[in-house]
Amino acid sequence: MEFIAYFCTLLLSFLFTMRVRVSDTVFTIFWLSWSVLLSFVIRSNNFDVDMLIYEQNLDYGNYSFYTLREPFLWLGSRLVFSVTQNSITTFVIFDTLSFILILMGLRAIKAPRYYYFLMYIMPFVFFGMQNIYRQYLAMCFIFAAYLLYSKLILKLFLSAASILSHNASIILLPLVTRRRLGLLYVITMAITLNILLAKVDVQKSGRTIGLDLTVVFVCLVAFLCLIHNYLKRSYRHTPLFVFSLVFLSLASLHFESSQIERVGYYLLFIMIPIVLTDLDSIVSNVTIFRCIVVLAVVFVMLWFPATMVFIN
């Protein structure tokens, strides 16, 4: 059933590579409805790996420092579960919140509609919903916080929620706490954060997808930076791309592969839709370009051994 749901999501992504004439309101209602349906299908299947731990936490009464320092999911899910008394409903509610945050961010950059569905096939969302759930929620919060340019109070609230979901998102705080970002500022912050983190015993975690992709993540971020620089569009995002490249390049010298992967997910979550939206506005045959993007994402996901394990 889960495989069918993802396959249909992929078909919808292909459908919207074409210019389908649907009003924004109708599309938003349809996309949110489909997202909730996909969430329900995913949660109705057996919970895997970390999701088993989150399910066990729902009726757990103890409060450790580990849960108190990231209370949004650990304690928030217990509160919701106390009302719903159903683990599936509880996680669908949190998933729906993540969809609303994603919608806010994608609408802010006027992302093409096919990406709304393709996003669920992207590693940072696919593995996020299936396994690294606290980070997934944190990424959604920080994604919306970064892209809501002028609403400082809302940005700070979303940033705080992100940090309380997954403390590692504090790395991106320099990008959302200032309305105007200078290149010198983001470079200085990227170097400073690396110096501080190099002296901290960062909690170790296993490889999320079972592969050492340190070089891949650094090269991908560098590639996105080159495209952004070549397109010379969305100048307000240039500090983000510079920060991402400097920070991840330096972090690769002292972070483990699993930590690079998780930081990389934060960065790619924001960078990829910006680049794809910019490319979408300049290519001559937009439908062919979008189809190539969809096929490339599918190829990458099939390359990961964990993909079919989670779906099955």
CSV table of N, CA and C in Angstrom, one decimal, residues 13-118:
chain,number,residue,atom,x,y,z
A,13,SER,N,3.5,14.1,-9.6
A,13,SER,CA,4.7,15.0,-9.9
A,13,SER,C,4.9,15.1,-11.4
A,14,PHE,N,4.8,14.0,-12.1
A,14,PHE,CA,4.9,14.0,-13.6
A,14,PHE,C,3.8,14.8,-14.2
A,15,LEU,N,2.6,14.6,-13.7
A,15,LEU,CA,1.4,15.3,-14.2
A,15,LEU,C,1.6,16.8,-14.1
A,16,PHE,N,2.1,17.3,-13.0
A,16,PHE,CA,2.2,18.7,-12.8
A,16,PHE,C,3.5,19.3,-13.4
A,17,THR,N,4.3,18.4,-14.1
A,17,THR,CA,5.4,19.0,-14.9
A,17,THR,C,4.8,19.8,-16.1
A,18,MET,N,3.6,19.4,-16.5
A,18,MET,CA,2.9,20.2,-17.5
A,18,MET,C,2.1,21.3,-16.9
A,19,ARG,N,1.8,22.3,-17.6
A,19,ARG,CA,1.1,23.5,-17.1
A,19,ARG,C,-0.4,23.1,-17.0
A,20,VAL,N,-0.8,22.5,-15.9
A,20,VAL,CA,-2.2,22.1,-15.6
A,20,VAL,C,-2.9,23.4,-15.1
A,21,ARG,N,-4.0,23.7,-15.7
A,21,ARG,CA,-4.8,24.9,-15.4
A,21,ARG,C,-5.7,24.6,-14.2
A,22,VAL,N,-5.2,24.9,-13.0
A,22,VAL,CA,-5.9,24.7,-11.7
A,22,VAL,C,-5.6,26.0,-10.9
A,23,SER,N,-6.7,26.5,-10.3
A,23,SER,CA,-6.5,27.7,-9.4
A,23,SER,C,-5.6,27.4,-8.2
A,24,ASP,N,-5.0,28.4,-7.7
A,24,ASP,CA,-4.2,28.2,-6.5
A,24,ASP,C,-4.9,27.6,-5.3
A,25,THR,N,-6.2,28.0,-5.1
A,25,THR,CA,-7.0,27.5,-4.0
A,25,THR,C,-7.3,26.0,-4.2
A,26,VAL,N,-7.7,25.6,-5.4
A,26,VAL,CA,-8.0,24.2,-5.7
A,26,VAL,C,-6.8,23.4,-5.5
A,27,PHE,N,-5.6,23.9,-6.1
A,27,PHE,CA,-4.4,23.1,-6.0
A,27,PHE,C,-4.0,22.9,-4.5
A,28,THR,N,-4.0,24.0,-3.8
A,28,THR,CA,-3.6,23.9,-2.4
A,28,THR,C,-4.5,22.9,-1.6
A,29,ILE,N,-5.8,22.9,-1.8
A,29,ILE,CA,-6.7,22.0,-1.1
A,29,ILE,C,-6.4,20.5,-1.6
A,30,PHE,N,-6.1,20.4,-2.9
A,30,PHE,CA,-5.8,19.0,-3.4
A,30,PHE,C,-4.5,18.5,-2.8
A,31,TRP,N,-3.5,19.4,-2.9
A,31,TRP,CA,-2.2,19.0,-2.4
A,31,TRP,C,-2.2,18.6,-0.9
A,32,LEU,N,-2.8,19.5,-0.1
A,32,LEU,CA,-2.9,19.2,1.3
A,32,LEU,C,-3.7,17.9,1.6
A,33,SER,N,-4.8,17.7,0.9
A,33,SER,CA,-5.5,16.4,1.0
A,33,SER,C,-4.7,15.2,0.7
A,34,TRP,N,-4.0,15.3,-0.4
A,34,TRP,CA,-3.1,14.2,-0.9
A,34,TRP,C,-2.0,14.0,0.2
A,35,SER,N,-1.5,15.0,0.7
A,35,SER,CA,-0.4,14.9,1.7
A,35,SER,C,-0.9,14.2,2.9
A,36,VAL,N,-2.1,14.6,3.4
A,36,VAL,CA,-2.6,13.9,4.6
A,36,VAL,C,-2.9,12.5,4.3
A,37,LEU,N,-3.4,12.2,3.1
A,37,LEU,CA,-3.7,10.8,2.7
A,37,LEU,C,-2.4,10.0,2.7
A,38,LEU,N,-1.3,10.6,2.1
A,38,LEU,CA,0.0,9.9,2.1
A,38,LEU,C,0.5,9.7,3.5
A,39,SER,N,0.3,10.7,4.3
A,39,SER,CA,0.7,10.5,5.7
A,39,SER,C,0.0,9.4,6.4
A,40,PHE,N,-1.3,9.3,6.2
A,40,PHE,CA,-2.1,8.2,6.8
A,40,PHE,C,-1.7,6.8,6.3
A,41,VAL,N,-1.4,6.7,5.0
A,41,VAL,CA,-0.9,5.4,4.5
A,41,VAL,C,0.4,5.1,5.1
A,42,ILE,N,1.4,6.0,5.2
A,42,ILE,CA,2.7,5.8,5.8
A,42,ILE,C,2.5,5.3,7.3
A,43,ARG,N,1.7,6.1,8.0
A,43,ARG,CA,1.6,5.8,9.5
A,43,ARG,C,0.8,4.5,9.7
A,44,SER,N,0.0,4.1,8.8
A,44,SER,CA,-0.8,2.9,9.0
A,44,SER,C,0.0,1.6,8.8
A,45,ASN,N,1.1,1.8,8.1
A,45,ASN,CA,2.0,0.6,8.0
A,45,ASN,C,2.9,0.5,9.2
A,46,ASN,N,3.6,-0.5,9.4
A,46,ASN,CA,4.4,-0.8,10.6
A,46,ASN,C,5.4,0.4,10.7
A,47,PHE,N,5.6,0.8,12.0
A,47,PHE,CA,6.6,1.8,12.2
A,47,PHE,C,8.0,1.2,12.2
A,48,ASP,N,9.0,1.9,11.6
A,48,ASP,CA,10.3,1.4,11.4
A,48,ASP,C,11.4,2.2,12.2
A,49,VAL,N,12.4,1.5,12.7
A,49,VAL,CA,13.6,2.1,13.3
A,49,VAL,C,13.2,3.2,14.3
A,50,ASP,N,13.6,4.5,14.1
A,50,ASP,CA,13.4,5.5,15.0
A,50,ASP,C,11.9,5.8,15.3
A,51,MET,N,11.0,5.5,14.3
A,51,MET,CA,9.6,5.8,14.5
A,51,MET,C,9.0,4.8,15.6
A,52,LEU,N,9.6,3.7,15.7
A,52,LEU,CA,9.2,2.8,16.8
A,52,LEU,C,9.5,3.4,18.2
A,53,ILE,N,10.6,4.1,18.3
A,53,ILE,CA,10.9,4.8,19.5
A,53,ILE,C,10.0,5.9,19.8
A,54,TYR,N,9.6,6.7,18.8
A,54,TYR,CA,8.7,7.8,18.9
A,54,TYR,C,7.3,7.2,19.3
A,55,GLU,N,6.9,6.1,18.8
A,55,GLU,CA,5.6,5.5,19.2
A,55,GLU,C,5.7,5.0,20.6
A,56,GLN,N,6.8,4.4,21.0
A,56,GLN,CA,6.9,3.9,22.4
A,56,GLN,C,6.9,5.1,23.4
A,57,ASN,N,7.3,6.3,22.9
A,57,ASN,CA,7.4,7.5,23.8
A,57,ASN,C,6.0,8.0,24.1
A,58,LEU,N,5.0,7.7,23.3
A,58,LEU,CA,3.7,8.3,23.5
A,58,LEU,C,3.1,8.1,24.8
A,59,ASP,N,3.2,6.9,25.4
A,59,ASP,CA,2.7,6.7,26.7
A,59,ASP,C,3.7,6.4,27.8
A,60,TYR,N,4.9,7.1,27.5
A,60,TYR,CA,6.0,7.0,28.5
A,60,TYR,C,6.0,8.1,29.5
A,61,GLY,N,6.1,7.8,30.8
A,61,GLY,CA,5.9,8.8,31.8
A,61,GLY,C,7.1,9.5,32.3
A,62,ASN,N,8.3,9.0,32.0
A,62,ASN,CA,9.5,9.6,32.6
A,62,ASN,C,10.0,10.8,31.7
A,63,TYR,N,10.7,11.7,32.4
A,63,TYR,CA,11.2,12.9,31.7
A,63,TYR,C,12.7,13.1,31.9
A,64,SER,N,13.4,12.7,30.9
A,64,SER,CA,14.9,12.8,31.0
A,64,SER,C,15.3,14.1,30.4
A,65,PHE,N,16.6,14.4,30.6
A,65,PHE,CA,17.2,15.6,30.0
A,65,PHE,C,17.1,15.5,28.5
A,66,TYR,N,17.3,14.3,28.0
A,66,TYR,CA,17.3,14.1,26.5
A,66,TYR,C,15.9,14.5,25.9
A,67,THR,N,14.8,14.2,26.6
A,67,THR,CA,13.5,14.6,26.1
A,67,THR,C,13.2,16.1,26.4
A,68,LEU,N,13.7,16.6,27.5
A,68,LEU,CA,13.4,18.0,27.9
A,68,LEU,C,14.1,19.0,27.0
A,69,ARG,N,15.3,18.6,26.5
A,69,ARG,CA,16.0,19.6,25.6
A,69,ARG,C,15.5,19.6,24.2
A,70,GLU,N,14.7,18.7,23.8
A,70,GLU,CA,14.0,18.7,22.5
A,70,GLU,C,12.5,18.3,22.7
A,71,PRO,N,11.8,19.1,23.4
A,71,PRO,CA,10.4,18.7,23.9
A,71,PRO,C,9.3,18.8,22.9
A,72,PHE,N,9.6,19.4,21.7
A,72,PHE,CA,8.4,19.6,20.8
A,72,PHE,C,7.8,18.3,20.4
A,73,LEU,N,8.6,17.4,20.0
A,73,LEU,CA,8.0,16.1,19.6
A,73,LEU,C,7.9,15.1,20.8
A,74,TRP,N,9.0,15.0,21.6
A,74,TRP,CA,9.0,14.1,22.7
A,74,TRP,C,7.8,14.3,23.6
A,75,LEU,N,7.6,15.6,24.0
A,75,LEU,CA,6.5,15.9,25.0
A,75,LEU,C,5.2,16.3,24.2
A,76,GLY,N,5.4,17.0,23.1
A,76,GLY,CA,4.2,17.4,22.3
A,76,GLY,C,3.4,16.2,21.9
A,77,SER,N,4.1,15.1,21.4
A,77,SER,CA,3.4,14.0,20.9
A,77,SER,C,2.6,13.3,22.1
A,78,ARG,N,3.2,13.3,23.3
A,78,ARG,CA,2.5,12.7,24.4
A,78,ARG,C,1.2,13.5,24.7
A,79,LEU,N,1.3,14.8,24.6
A,79,LEU,CA,0.1,15.6,24.9
A,79,LEU,C,-1.0,15.3,23.8
A,80,VAL,N,-0.6,15.3,22.6
A,80,VAL,CA,-1.6,15.0,21.5
A,80,VAL,C,-2.2,13.6,21.7
A,81,PHE,N,-1.3,12.6,22.0
A,81,PHE,CA,-1.7,11.2,22.2
A,81,PHE,C,-2.7,11.1,23.4
A,82,SER,N,-2.5,11.9,24.4
A,82,SER,CA,-3.4,11.9,25.6
A,82,SER,C,-4.8,12.2,25.2
A,83,VAL,N,-5.0,13.0,24.0
A,83,VAL,CA,-6.3,13.4,23.5
A,83,VAL,C,-6.8,12.4,22.5
A,84,THR,N,-5.9,12.0,21.6
A,84,THR,CA,-6.3,11.1,20.5
A,84,THR,C,-6.4,9.6,20.9
A,85,GLN,N,-5.5,9.2,21.8
A,85,GLN,CA,-5.3,7.8,22.2
A,85,GLN,C,-5.1,6.9,21.0
A,86,ASN,N,-4.5,7.5,20.0
A,86,ASN,CA,-4.2,6.7,18.8
A,86,ASN,C,-2.8,7.2,18.2
A,87,SER,N,-1.9,6.3,18.1
A,87,SER,CA,-0.5,6.7,17.6
A,87,SER,C,-0.6,7.2,16.1
A,88,ILE,N,-1.4,6.5,15.3
A,88,ILE,CA,-1.4,6.9,13.9
A,88,ILE,C,-2.0,8.3,13.8
A,89,THR,N,-3.1,8.6,14.4
A,89,THR,CA,-3.7,9.9,14.4
A,89,THR,C,-2.7,11.0,14.9
A,90,THR,N,-2.0,10.6,16.0
A,90,THR,CA,-1.0,11.6,16.6
A,90,THR,C,0.0,12.0,15.5
A,91,PHE,N,0.6,11.0,14.9
A,91,PHE,CA,1.7,11.4,13.9
A,91,PHE,C,1.1,12.0,12.6
A,92,VAL,N,-0.1,11.7,12.3
A,92,VAL,CA,-0.7,12.4,11.1
A,92,VAL,C,-0.9,13.9,11.4
A,93,ILE,N,-1.3,14.2,12.7
A,93,ILE,CA,-1.4,15.6,13.1
A,93,ILE,C,-0.1,16.3,13.0
A,94,PHE,N,1.0,15.7,13.5
A,94,PHE,CA,2.3,16.3,13.4
A,94,PHE,C,2.7,16.4,11.9
A,95,ASP,N,2.4,15.4,11.1
A,95,ASP,CA,2.7,15.5,9.7
A,95,ASP,C,2.0,16.6,9.0
A,96,THR,N,0.7,16.8,9.4
A,96,THR,CA,-0.1,17.9,8.8
A,96,THR,C,0.5,19.2,9.1
A,97,LEU,N,1.0,19.4,10.3
A,97,LEU,CA,1.7,20.6,10.7
A,97,LEU,C,2.9,20.8,9.8
A,98,SER,N,3.7,19.8,9.5
A,98,SER,CA,4.8,19.9,8.6
A,98,SER,C,4.4,20.3,7.2
A,99,PHE,N,3.3,19.8,6.7
A,99,PHE,CA,2.8,20.1,5.4
A,99,PHE,C,2.5,21.6,5.3
A,100,ILE,N,1.9,22.1,6.3
A,100,ILE,CA,1.5,23.6,6.3
A,100,ILE,C,2.8,24.4,6.3
A,101,LEU,N,3.8,24.0,7.1
A,101,LEU,CA,5.0,24.8,7.1
A,101,LEU,C,5.7,24.7,5.7
A,102,ILE,N,5.7,23.6,5.1
A,102,ILE,CA,6.3,23.4,3.7
A,102,ILE,C,5.5,24.3,2.8
A,103,LEU,N,4.2,24.3,2.9
A,103,LEU,CA,3.4,25.1,2.0
A,103,LEU,C,3.7,26.6,2.1
A,104,MET,N,3.9,27.0,3.3
A,104,MET,CA,4.3,28.4,3.6
A,104,MET,C,5.6,28.8,2.9
A,105,GLY,N,6.6,27.9,3.0
A,105,GLY,CA,7.9,28.1,2.4
A,105,GLY,C,7.8,28.1,0.8
A,106,LEU,N,7.2,27.1,0.3
A,106,LEU,CA,7.1,26.9,-1.2
A,106,LEU,C,6.3,28.0,-1.8
A,107,ARG,N,5.3,28.5,-1.2
A,107,ARG,CA,4.5,29.6,-1.7
A,107,ARG,C,5.3,30.9,-1.7
A,108,ALA,N,6.2,31.0,-0.7
A,108,ALA,CA,7.0,32.2,-0.6
A,108,ALA,C,7.9,32.4,-1.7
A,109,ILE,N,8.5,31.3,-2.2
A,109,ILE,CA,9.4,31.4,-3.4
A,109,ILE,C,8.7,31.1,-4.7
A,110,LYS,N,7.4,30.8,-4.7
A,110,LYS,CA,6.6,30.5,-5.9
A,110,LYS,C,7.2,29.3,-6.6
A,111,ALA,N,7.4,28.3,-5.8
A,111,ALA,CA,8.0,27.0,-6.4
A,111,ALA,C,7.0,26.4,-7.4
A,112,PRO,N,7.5,25.8,-8.4
A,112,PRO,CA,6.6,25.1,-9.4
A,112,PRO,C,5.8,24.0,-8.8
A,113,ARG,N,4.6,23.8,-9.3
A,113,ARG,CA,3.7,22.8,-8.6
A,113,ARG,C,4.2,21.4,-8.6
A,114,TYR,N,4.9,21.0,-9.6
A,114,TYR,CA,5.4,19.6,-9.6
A,114,TYR,C,6.3,19.3,-8.4
A,115,TYR,N,7.0,20.3,-7.9
A,115,TYR,CA,7.9,20.1,-6.8
A,115,TYR,C,7.2,19.8,-5.5
A,116,TYR,N,6.0,20.3,-5.4
A,116,TYR,CA,5.2,20.0,-4.2
A,116,TYR,C,5.0,18.5,-4.0
A,117,PHE,N,4.9,17.7,-5.1
A,117,PHE,CA,4.8,16.3,-5.0
A,117,PHE,C,6.1,15.6,-5.0
A,118,LEU,N,7.0,16.1,-5.8
A,118,LEU,CA,8.4,15.5,-6.0
A,118,LEU,C,9.1,15.6,-4.6
